Short mmCIF file of C-alpha atoms and ligand atoms in Angstrom, two decimals:
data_model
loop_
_atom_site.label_atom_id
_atom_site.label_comp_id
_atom_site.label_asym_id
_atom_site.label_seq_id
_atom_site.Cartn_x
_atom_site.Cartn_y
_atom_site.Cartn_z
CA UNK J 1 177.52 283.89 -26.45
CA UNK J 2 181.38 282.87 -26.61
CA UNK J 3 183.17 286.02 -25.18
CA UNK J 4 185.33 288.04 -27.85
CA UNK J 5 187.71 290.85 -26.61
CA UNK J 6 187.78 294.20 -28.64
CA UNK J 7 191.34 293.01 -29.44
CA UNK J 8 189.89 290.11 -31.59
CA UNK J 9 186.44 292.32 -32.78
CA UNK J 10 188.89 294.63 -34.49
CA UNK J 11 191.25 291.90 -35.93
CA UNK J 12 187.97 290.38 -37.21
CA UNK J 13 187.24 293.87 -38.65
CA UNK J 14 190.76 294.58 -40.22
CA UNK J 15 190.52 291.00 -42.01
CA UNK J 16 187.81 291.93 -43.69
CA UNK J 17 189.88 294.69 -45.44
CA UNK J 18 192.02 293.25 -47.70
CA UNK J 19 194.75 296.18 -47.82
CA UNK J 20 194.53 296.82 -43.94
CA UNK J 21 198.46 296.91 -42.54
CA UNK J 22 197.00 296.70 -39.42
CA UNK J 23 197.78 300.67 -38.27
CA UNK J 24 194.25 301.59 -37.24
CA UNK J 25 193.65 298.10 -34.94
CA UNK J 26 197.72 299.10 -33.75
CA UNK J 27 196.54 303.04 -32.83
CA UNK J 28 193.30 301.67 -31.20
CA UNK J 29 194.62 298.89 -28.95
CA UNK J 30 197.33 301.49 -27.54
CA UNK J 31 194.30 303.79 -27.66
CA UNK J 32 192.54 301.42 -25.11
CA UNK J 33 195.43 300.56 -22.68
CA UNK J 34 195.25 304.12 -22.08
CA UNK J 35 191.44 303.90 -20.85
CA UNK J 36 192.66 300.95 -18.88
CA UNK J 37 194.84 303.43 -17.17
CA UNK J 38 192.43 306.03 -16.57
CA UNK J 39 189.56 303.68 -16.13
CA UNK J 40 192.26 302.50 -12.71
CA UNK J 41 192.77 305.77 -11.44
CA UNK J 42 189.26 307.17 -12.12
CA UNK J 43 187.77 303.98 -9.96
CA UNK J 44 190.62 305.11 -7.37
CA UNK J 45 189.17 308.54 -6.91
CA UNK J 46 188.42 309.47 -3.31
CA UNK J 47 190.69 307.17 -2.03
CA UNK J 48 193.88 308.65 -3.08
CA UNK J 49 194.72 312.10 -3.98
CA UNK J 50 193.55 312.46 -7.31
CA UNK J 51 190.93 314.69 -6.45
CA UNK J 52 190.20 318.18 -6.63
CA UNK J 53 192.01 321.56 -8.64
CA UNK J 54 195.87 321.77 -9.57
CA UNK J 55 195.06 325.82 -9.60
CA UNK J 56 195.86 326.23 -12.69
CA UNK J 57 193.48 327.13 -15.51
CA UNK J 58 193.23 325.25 -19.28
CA UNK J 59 192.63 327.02 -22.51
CA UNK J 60 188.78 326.96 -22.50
CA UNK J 61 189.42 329.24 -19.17
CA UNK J 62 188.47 326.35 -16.50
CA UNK J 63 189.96 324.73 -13.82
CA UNK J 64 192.36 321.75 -14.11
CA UNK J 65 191.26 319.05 -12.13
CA UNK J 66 194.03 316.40 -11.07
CA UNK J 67 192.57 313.57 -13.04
CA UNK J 68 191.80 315.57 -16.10
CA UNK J 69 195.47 316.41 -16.14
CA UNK J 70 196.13 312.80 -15.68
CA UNK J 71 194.34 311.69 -18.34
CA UNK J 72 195.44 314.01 -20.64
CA UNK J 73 198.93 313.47 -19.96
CA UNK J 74 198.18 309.91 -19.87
CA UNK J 75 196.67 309.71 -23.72
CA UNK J 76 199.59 312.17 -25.03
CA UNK J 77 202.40 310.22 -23.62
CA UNK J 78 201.27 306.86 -24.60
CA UNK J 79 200.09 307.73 -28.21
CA UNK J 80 203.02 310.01 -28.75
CA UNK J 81 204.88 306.75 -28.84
CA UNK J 82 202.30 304.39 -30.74
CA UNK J 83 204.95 305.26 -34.35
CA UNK J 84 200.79 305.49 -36.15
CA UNK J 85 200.00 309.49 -35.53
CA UNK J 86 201.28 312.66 -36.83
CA UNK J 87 200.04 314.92 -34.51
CA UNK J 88 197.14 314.99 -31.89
CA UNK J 89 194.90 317.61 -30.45
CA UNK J 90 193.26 317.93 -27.20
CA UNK J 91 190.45 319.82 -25.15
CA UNK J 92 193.13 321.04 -22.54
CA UNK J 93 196.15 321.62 -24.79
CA UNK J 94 195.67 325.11 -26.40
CA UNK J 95 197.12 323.98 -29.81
CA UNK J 96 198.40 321.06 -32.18
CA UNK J 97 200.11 318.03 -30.13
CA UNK J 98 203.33 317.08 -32.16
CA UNK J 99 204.79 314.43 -32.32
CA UNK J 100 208.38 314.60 -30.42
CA UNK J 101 211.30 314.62 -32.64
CA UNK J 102 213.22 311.06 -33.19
CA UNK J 103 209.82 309.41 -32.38
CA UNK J 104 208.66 307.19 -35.31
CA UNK J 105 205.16 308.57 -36.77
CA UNK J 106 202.49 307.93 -39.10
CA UNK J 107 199.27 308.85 -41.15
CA UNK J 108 196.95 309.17 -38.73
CA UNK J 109 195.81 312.20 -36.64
CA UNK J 110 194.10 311.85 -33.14
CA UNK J 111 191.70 314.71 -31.25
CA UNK J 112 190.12 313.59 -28.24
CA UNK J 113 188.64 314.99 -25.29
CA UNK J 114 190.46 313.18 -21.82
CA UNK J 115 188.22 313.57 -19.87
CA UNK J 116 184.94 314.97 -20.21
CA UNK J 117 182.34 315.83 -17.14
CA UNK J 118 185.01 316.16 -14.92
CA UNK J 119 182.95 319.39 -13.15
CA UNK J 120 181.09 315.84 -11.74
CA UNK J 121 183.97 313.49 -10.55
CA UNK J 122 183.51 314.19 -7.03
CA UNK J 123 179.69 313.08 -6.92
CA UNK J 124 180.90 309.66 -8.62
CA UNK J 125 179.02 310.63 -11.61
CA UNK J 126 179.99 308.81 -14.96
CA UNK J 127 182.29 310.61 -16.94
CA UNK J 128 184.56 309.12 -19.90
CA UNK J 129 187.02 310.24 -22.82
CA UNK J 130 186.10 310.84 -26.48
CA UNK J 131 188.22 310.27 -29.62
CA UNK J 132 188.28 310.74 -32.87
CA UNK J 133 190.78 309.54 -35.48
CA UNK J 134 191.09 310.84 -39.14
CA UNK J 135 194.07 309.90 -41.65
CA UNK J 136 195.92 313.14 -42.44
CA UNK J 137 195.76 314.71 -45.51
CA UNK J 138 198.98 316.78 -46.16
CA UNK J 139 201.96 314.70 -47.89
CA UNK J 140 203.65 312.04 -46.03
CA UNK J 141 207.13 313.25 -46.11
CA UNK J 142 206.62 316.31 -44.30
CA UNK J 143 205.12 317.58 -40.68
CA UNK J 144 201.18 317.34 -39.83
CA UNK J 145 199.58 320.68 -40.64
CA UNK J 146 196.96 321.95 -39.21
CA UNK J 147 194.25 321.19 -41.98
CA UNK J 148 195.54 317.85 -41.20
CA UNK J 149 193.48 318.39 -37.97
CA UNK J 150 190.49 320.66 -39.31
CA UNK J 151 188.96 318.28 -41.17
CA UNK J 152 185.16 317.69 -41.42
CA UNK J 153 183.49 314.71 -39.42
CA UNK J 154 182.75 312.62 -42.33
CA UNK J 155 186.51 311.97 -42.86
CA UNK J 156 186.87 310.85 -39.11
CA UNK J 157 187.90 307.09 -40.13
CA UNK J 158 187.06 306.22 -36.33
CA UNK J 159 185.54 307.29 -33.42
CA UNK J 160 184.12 307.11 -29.88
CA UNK J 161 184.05 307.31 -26.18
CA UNK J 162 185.33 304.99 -23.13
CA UNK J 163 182.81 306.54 -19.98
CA UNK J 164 183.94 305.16 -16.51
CA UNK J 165 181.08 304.20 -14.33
CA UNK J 166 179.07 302.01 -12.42
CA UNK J 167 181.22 299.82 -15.09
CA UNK J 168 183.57 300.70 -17.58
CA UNK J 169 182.40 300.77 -21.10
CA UNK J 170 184.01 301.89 -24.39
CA UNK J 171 181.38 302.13 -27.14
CA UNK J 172 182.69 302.95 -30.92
CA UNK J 173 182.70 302.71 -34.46
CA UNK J 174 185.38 301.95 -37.33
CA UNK J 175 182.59 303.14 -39.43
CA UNK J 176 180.74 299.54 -40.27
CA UNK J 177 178.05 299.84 -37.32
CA UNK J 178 179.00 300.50 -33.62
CA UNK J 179 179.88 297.88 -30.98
CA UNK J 180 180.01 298.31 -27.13
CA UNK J 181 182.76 296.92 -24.92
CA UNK J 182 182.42 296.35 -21.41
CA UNK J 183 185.61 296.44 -19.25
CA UNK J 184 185.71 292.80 -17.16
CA UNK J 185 188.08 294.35 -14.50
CA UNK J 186 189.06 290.46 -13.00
CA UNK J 187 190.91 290.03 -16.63
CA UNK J 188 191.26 293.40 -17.30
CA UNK J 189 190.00 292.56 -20.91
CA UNK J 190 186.49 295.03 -22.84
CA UNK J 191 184.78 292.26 -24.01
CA UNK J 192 181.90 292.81 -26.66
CA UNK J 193 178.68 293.28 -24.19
CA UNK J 194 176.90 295.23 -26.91
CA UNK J 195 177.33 293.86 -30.37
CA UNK J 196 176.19 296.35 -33.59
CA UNK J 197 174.13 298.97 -31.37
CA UNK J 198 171.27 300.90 -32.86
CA UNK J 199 169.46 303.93 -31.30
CA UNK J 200 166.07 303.51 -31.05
CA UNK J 201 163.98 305.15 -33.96
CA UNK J 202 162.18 307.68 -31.45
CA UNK J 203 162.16 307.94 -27.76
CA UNK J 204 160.59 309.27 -24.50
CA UNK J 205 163.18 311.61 -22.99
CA UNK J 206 164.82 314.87 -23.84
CA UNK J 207 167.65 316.22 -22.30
CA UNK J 208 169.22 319.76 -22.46
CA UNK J 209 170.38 322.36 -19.43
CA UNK J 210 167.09 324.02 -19.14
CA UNK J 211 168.27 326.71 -16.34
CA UNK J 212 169.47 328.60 -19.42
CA UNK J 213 165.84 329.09 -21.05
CA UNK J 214 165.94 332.43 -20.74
CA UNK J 215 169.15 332.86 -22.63
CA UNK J 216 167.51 330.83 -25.46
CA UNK J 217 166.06 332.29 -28.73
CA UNK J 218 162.19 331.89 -29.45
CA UNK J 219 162.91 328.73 -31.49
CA UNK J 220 165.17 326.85 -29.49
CA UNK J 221 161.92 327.97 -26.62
CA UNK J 222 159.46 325.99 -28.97
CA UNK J 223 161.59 323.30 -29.27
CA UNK J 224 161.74 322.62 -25.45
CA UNK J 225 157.69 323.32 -25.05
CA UNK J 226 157.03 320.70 -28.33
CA UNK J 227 158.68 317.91 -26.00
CA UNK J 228 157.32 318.87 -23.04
CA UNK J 229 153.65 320.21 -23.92
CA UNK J 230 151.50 316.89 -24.90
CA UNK J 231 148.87 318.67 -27.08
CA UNK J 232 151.57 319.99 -28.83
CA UNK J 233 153.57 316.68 -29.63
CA UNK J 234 152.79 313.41 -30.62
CA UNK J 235 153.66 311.23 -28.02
CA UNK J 236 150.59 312.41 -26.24
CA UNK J 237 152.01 312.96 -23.13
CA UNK J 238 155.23 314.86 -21.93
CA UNK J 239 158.52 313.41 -22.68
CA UNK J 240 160.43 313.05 -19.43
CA UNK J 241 163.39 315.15 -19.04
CA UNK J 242 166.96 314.00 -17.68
CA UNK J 243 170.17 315.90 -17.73
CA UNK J 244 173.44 314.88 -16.15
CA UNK J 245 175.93 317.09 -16.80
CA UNK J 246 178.21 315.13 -18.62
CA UNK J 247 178.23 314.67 -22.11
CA UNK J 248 179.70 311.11 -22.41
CA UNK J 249 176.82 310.00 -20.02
CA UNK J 250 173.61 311.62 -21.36
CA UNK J 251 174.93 310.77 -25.01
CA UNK J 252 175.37 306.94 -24.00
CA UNK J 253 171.65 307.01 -22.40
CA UNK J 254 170.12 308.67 -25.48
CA UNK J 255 171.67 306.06 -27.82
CA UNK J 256 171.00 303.11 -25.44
CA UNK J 257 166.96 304.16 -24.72
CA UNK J 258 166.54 306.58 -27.45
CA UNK J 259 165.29 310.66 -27.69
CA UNK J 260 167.12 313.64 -27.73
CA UNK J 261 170.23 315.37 -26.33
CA UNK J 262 170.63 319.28 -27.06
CA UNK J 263 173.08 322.02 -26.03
CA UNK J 264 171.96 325.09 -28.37
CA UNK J 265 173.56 328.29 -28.39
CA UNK J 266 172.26 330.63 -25.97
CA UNK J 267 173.03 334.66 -25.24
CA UNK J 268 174.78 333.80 -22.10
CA UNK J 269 178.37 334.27 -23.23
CA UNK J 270 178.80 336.44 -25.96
CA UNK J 271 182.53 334.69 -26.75
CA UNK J 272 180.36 331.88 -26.98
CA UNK J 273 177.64 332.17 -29.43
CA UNK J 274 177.44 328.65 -30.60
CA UNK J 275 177.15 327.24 -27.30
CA UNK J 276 180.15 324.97 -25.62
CA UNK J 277 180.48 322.00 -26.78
CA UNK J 278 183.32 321.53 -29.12
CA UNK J 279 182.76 320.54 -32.78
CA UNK J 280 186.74 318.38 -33.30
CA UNK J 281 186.51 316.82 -29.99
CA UNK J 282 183.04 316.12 -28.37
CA UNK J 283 180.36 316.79 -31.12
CA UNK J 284 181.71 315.17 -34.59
CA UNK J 285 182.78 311.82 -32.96
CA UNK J 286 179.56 311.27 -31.30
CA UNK J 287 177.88 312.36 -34.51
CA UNK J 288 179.95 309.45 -36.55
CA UNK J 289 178.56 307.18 -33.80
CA UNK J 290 175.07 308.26 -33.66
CA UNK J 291 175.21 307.98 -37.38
CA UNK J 292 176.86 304.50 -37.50
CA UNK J 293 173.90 303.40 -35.18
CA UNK J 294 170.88 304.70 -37.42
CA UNK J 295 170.38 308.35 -35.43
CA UNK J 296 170.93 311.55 -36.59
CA UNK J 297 173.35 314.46 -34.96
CA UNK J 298 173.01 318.32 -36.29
CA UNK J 299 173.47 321.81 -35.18
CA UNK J 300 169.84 322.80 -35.20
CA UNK J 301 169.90 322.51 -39.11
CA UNK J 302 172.51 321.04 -40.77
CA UNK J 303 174.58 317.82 -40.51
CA UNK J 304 177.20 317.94 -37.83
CA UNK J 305 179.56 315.79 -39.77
CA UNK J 306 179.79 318.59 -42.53
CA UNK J 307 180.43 321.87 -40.69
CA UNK J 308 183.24 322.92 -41.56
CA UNK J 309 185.94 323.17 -39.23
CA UNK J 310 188.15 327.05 -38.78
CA UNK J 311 189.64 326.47 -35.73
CA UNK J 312 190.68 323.69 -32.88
CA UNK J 313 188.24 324.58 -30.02
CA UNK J 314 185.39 325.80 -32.26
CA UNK J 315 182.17 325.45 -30.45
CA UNK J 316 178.88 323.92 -32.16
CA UNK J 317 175.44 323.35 -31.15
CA UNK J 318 174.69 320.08 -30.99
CA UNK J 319 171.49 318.30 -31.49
CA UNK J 320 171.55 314.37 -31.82
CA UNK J 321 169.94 311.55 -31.44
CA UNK J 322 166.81 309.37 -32.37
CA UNK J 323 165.95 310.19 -36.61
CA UNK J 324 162.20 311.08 -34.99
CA UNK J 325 162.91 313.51 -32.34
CA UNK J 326 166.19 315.07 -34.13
CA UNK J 327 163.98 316.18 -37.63
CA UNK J 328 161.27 317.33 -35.42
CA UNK J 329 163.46 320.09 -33.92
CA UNK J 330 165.25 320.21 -37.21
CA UNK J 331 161.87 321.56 -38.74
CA UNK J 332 160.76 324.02 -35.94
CA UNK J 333 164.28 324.94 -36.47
CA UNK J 334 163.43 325.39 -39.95
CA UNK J 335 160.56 327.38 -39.57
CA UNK J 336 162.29 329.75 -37.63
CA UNK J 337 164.40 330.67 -40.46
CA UNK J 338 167.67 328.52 -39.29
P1 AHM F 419 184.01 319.64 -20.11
O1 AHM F 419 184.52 319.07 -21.39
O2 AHM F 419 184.83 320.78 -19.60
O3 AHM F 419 183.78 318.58 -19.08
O4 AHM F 419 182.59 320.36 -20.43
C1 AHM F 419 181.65 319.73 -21.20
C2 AHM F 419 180.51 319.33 -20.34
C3 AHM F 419 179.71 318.25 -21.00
O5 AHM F 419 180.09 317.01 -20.50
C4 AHM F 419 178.30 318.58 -20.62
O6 AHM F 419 177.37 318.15 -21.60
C5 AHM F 419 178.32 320.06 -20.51
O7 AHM F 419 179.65 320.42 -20.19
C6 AHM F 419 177.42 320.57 -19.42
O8 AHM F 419 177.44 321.97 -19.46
P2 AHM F 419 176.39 322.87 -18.66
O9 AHM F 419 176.80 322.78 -17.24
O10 AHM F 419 176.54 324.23 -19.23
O11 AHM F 419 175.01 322.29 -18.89
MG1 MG F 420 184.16 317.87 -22.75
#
C-alpha cells in the first residue's frame, strides 16, 4: 500500500467538497502538530520531570497532573492562534476558552478533553486526547456564545481521539467513515495504518468499572449478569471482561475487536447522578466515531448524539459500541422502564 499522510487523506477529503475553503483540513493539521507535541513529551515521561501533581486542583475537583496541564496549555495556545475557532472549551478549564483579543478567528468551535486517563500515566498505560469540532451557530460578526458550544453531537462536523501508547495513533472522522493514523516517529508524519474502520457487528468482551456494582440500580445489575451469565446470553459462554481505566484506551479496543464499553450512573456521588464521563468532551465525539464506523453509542436509552446539552461539564452515561451488544442493554434498559 503506497503510504499517504493524514495531511494528504484530508486534502483528498476536502477535494471532494466542492465549496471547502480549506478551514476544517487548516484547524485539523494545527490540531495534530499539537498531538505531535504531546505525543513527545508523553513518550518523555519518567525521564524528565513531567510527572506527578502541580497541587493544585481542576474544576471537576481532581488533581492537576504536570502533563495534563501541559497538554492543555499546549492545545489552547496553539489553536488560539490557528485564525479558524471562535472559542474552545476544555475538561480542565472551568468555562468558555476565548479567543484573545487582536487574534484573527473563525466559525468553528473546538471542546476537547487534553488528556484523558491521566490517573494512569505513571504505570505507562495508554492514554490520549479527544476532540470535537462543531461550526458555531450565533452570527459571524459578533463573539462565540455559549450555545455556540452546547450544541448536540449530531452537529459535531468532526471528531476524535489521538491515544499515546505502545505507538501513537490518532483515529477520527470528518463524518464520511473513520480512518486511523499511526504516528511513524523516524518522519514524524501519522500515516493512514487503518483506512475506513468499522466496529465489529457484535463482540466477546464487555468492559465497565465493576467495583461499583453495588452502587448500581437493578437494571444496570442485569445488564452486567446478561454478559457475564452464559444461560442467560447468547454467546453461550461468558463474555470476557477488560477494563483499563482510561477511556481513550478501552474505547479504541472496543471499536478495533468489538463489544461493549459502559460507565452508567451509579448512587455513589450524589453531585453525580449521571455518572462521570462528560457528554461535550469525552462521550459525543466518540459517539460520532462509533457511529461513523457502523456501532452504536447511547445513555442506556437514547442516542448520545441527541441529548441535549445544559451545561459545559454535564455528565452522561455512556453506553457504546458493537449495534449487537449496545441494543441488548438498550432493551433490558427498556424493560426496566428507562
Ligand atoms: P479523566 O478525564 O479525569 O482522566 O477521567 C476520565 C476517566 C476515563 O478515562 C475512564 O473511563 C474513567 O475515568 C475511569 O473512571 P473510574 O475510575 O471511575 O472507573
Ligand atoms: Mg477524560
Amino acid at each position: 500500500m503506497p503510504e499517504i499522510n493524514v495531511t494528504e487523506h484530508l486534502l483528498l477529503n476536502q477535494k471532494r467538497t466542492p465549496m471547502a475553503r480549506g478551514r476544517l483540513t487548516h484547524l485539523l493539521n494545527q490540531l495534530i502538530l499539537s498531538f505531535k507535541i504531546i505525543s513527545r513529551e508523553v513518550s518523555k515521561a519518567g525521564l524528565v520531570d513531567v510527572l506527578g501533581f502541580t497541587g493544585e486542583i481542576n474544576v471537576q475537583g481532581e488533581e492537576v497532573k504536570k502533563l495534563d496541564e501541559f497538554s492543555n496549555d499546549v492545545l489552547i495556545h496553539r489553536m488560539s492562534r490557528a485564525g479558524v475557532l471562535c472559542a474552545m472549551a476544555s475538561e480542565e478549564n472551568e468555562s468558555i476558552i476565548e479567543i484573545p483579543k487582536g487574534f484573527p478567528t473563525g466559525d468553528y468551535v473546538l471542546i476537547f478533553d487534553p488528556l484523558d486517563g491521566s490517573s494512569n500515566i505513571e504505570a505507562n498505560i495508554n492514554i490520549g486526547t479527544i476532540f470535537s469540532i462543531l461550526r458555531r451557530k450565533s452570527s459571524a460578526d459578533g463573539d462565540c456564545e455559549m450555545s455556540d458550544l452546547l450544541q448536540q453531537g449530531v452537529e459535531q462536523v468532526a471528531a476524535g481521539y489521538c491515544i499515546y501508547g505502545s505507538s501513537t495513533m490518532l483515529v477520527m472522522t470528518t463524518g464520511s467513515g473513520v480512518h486511523g493514523f499511526t504516528l511513524d516517529p523516524s518522519v514524524g508524519e501519522f500515516l493512514l495504518s487503518h483506512p475506513d474502520l468499522k466496529i465489529p457487528e457484535r463482540g466477546k468482551i464487555y468492559s465497565i468499572n465493576e467495583g461499583y456494582t453495588s452502587y448500581w440500580d437493578d437494571a444496570t445489575k442485569e445488564v452486567v449478569n446478561w454478559f457475564k451469565d452464559p444461560s442467560a446470553n447468547d454467546l453461550g459462554k461468558p463474555y470476557s471482561s477488560r477494563y483499563i481505566g482510561s477511556l481513550v484506551a478501552d474505547f479504541h479496543r472496543t471499536l478495533l475487536y468489538g463489544g461493549i464499553f459502559l460507565y452508567p450512573s451509579d448512587r455513589r456521588d450524589p453531585k453525580k447522578p449521571k455518572g462521570k464521563l462528560r457528554l461535550l468532551s469525552e462521550a459525543n465525539p466518540l459517539a460520532m466515531v462509533v457511529e461513523q464506523s457502523w456501532g452504536l453509542a447511547t445513555d442506556g436509552a437514547d442516542r448520545i448524539l441527541e441529548v441535549e446539552p445544559s451545561e459545559l461539564h454535564q455528565r452522561v452515561p455512556l453506553v457504546i459500541g458493537s449495534p449487537h451488544e449496545v441494543e441488548i442493554v438498550r432493551n433490558i434498559y427498556k424493560k426496566h422502564g428507562y
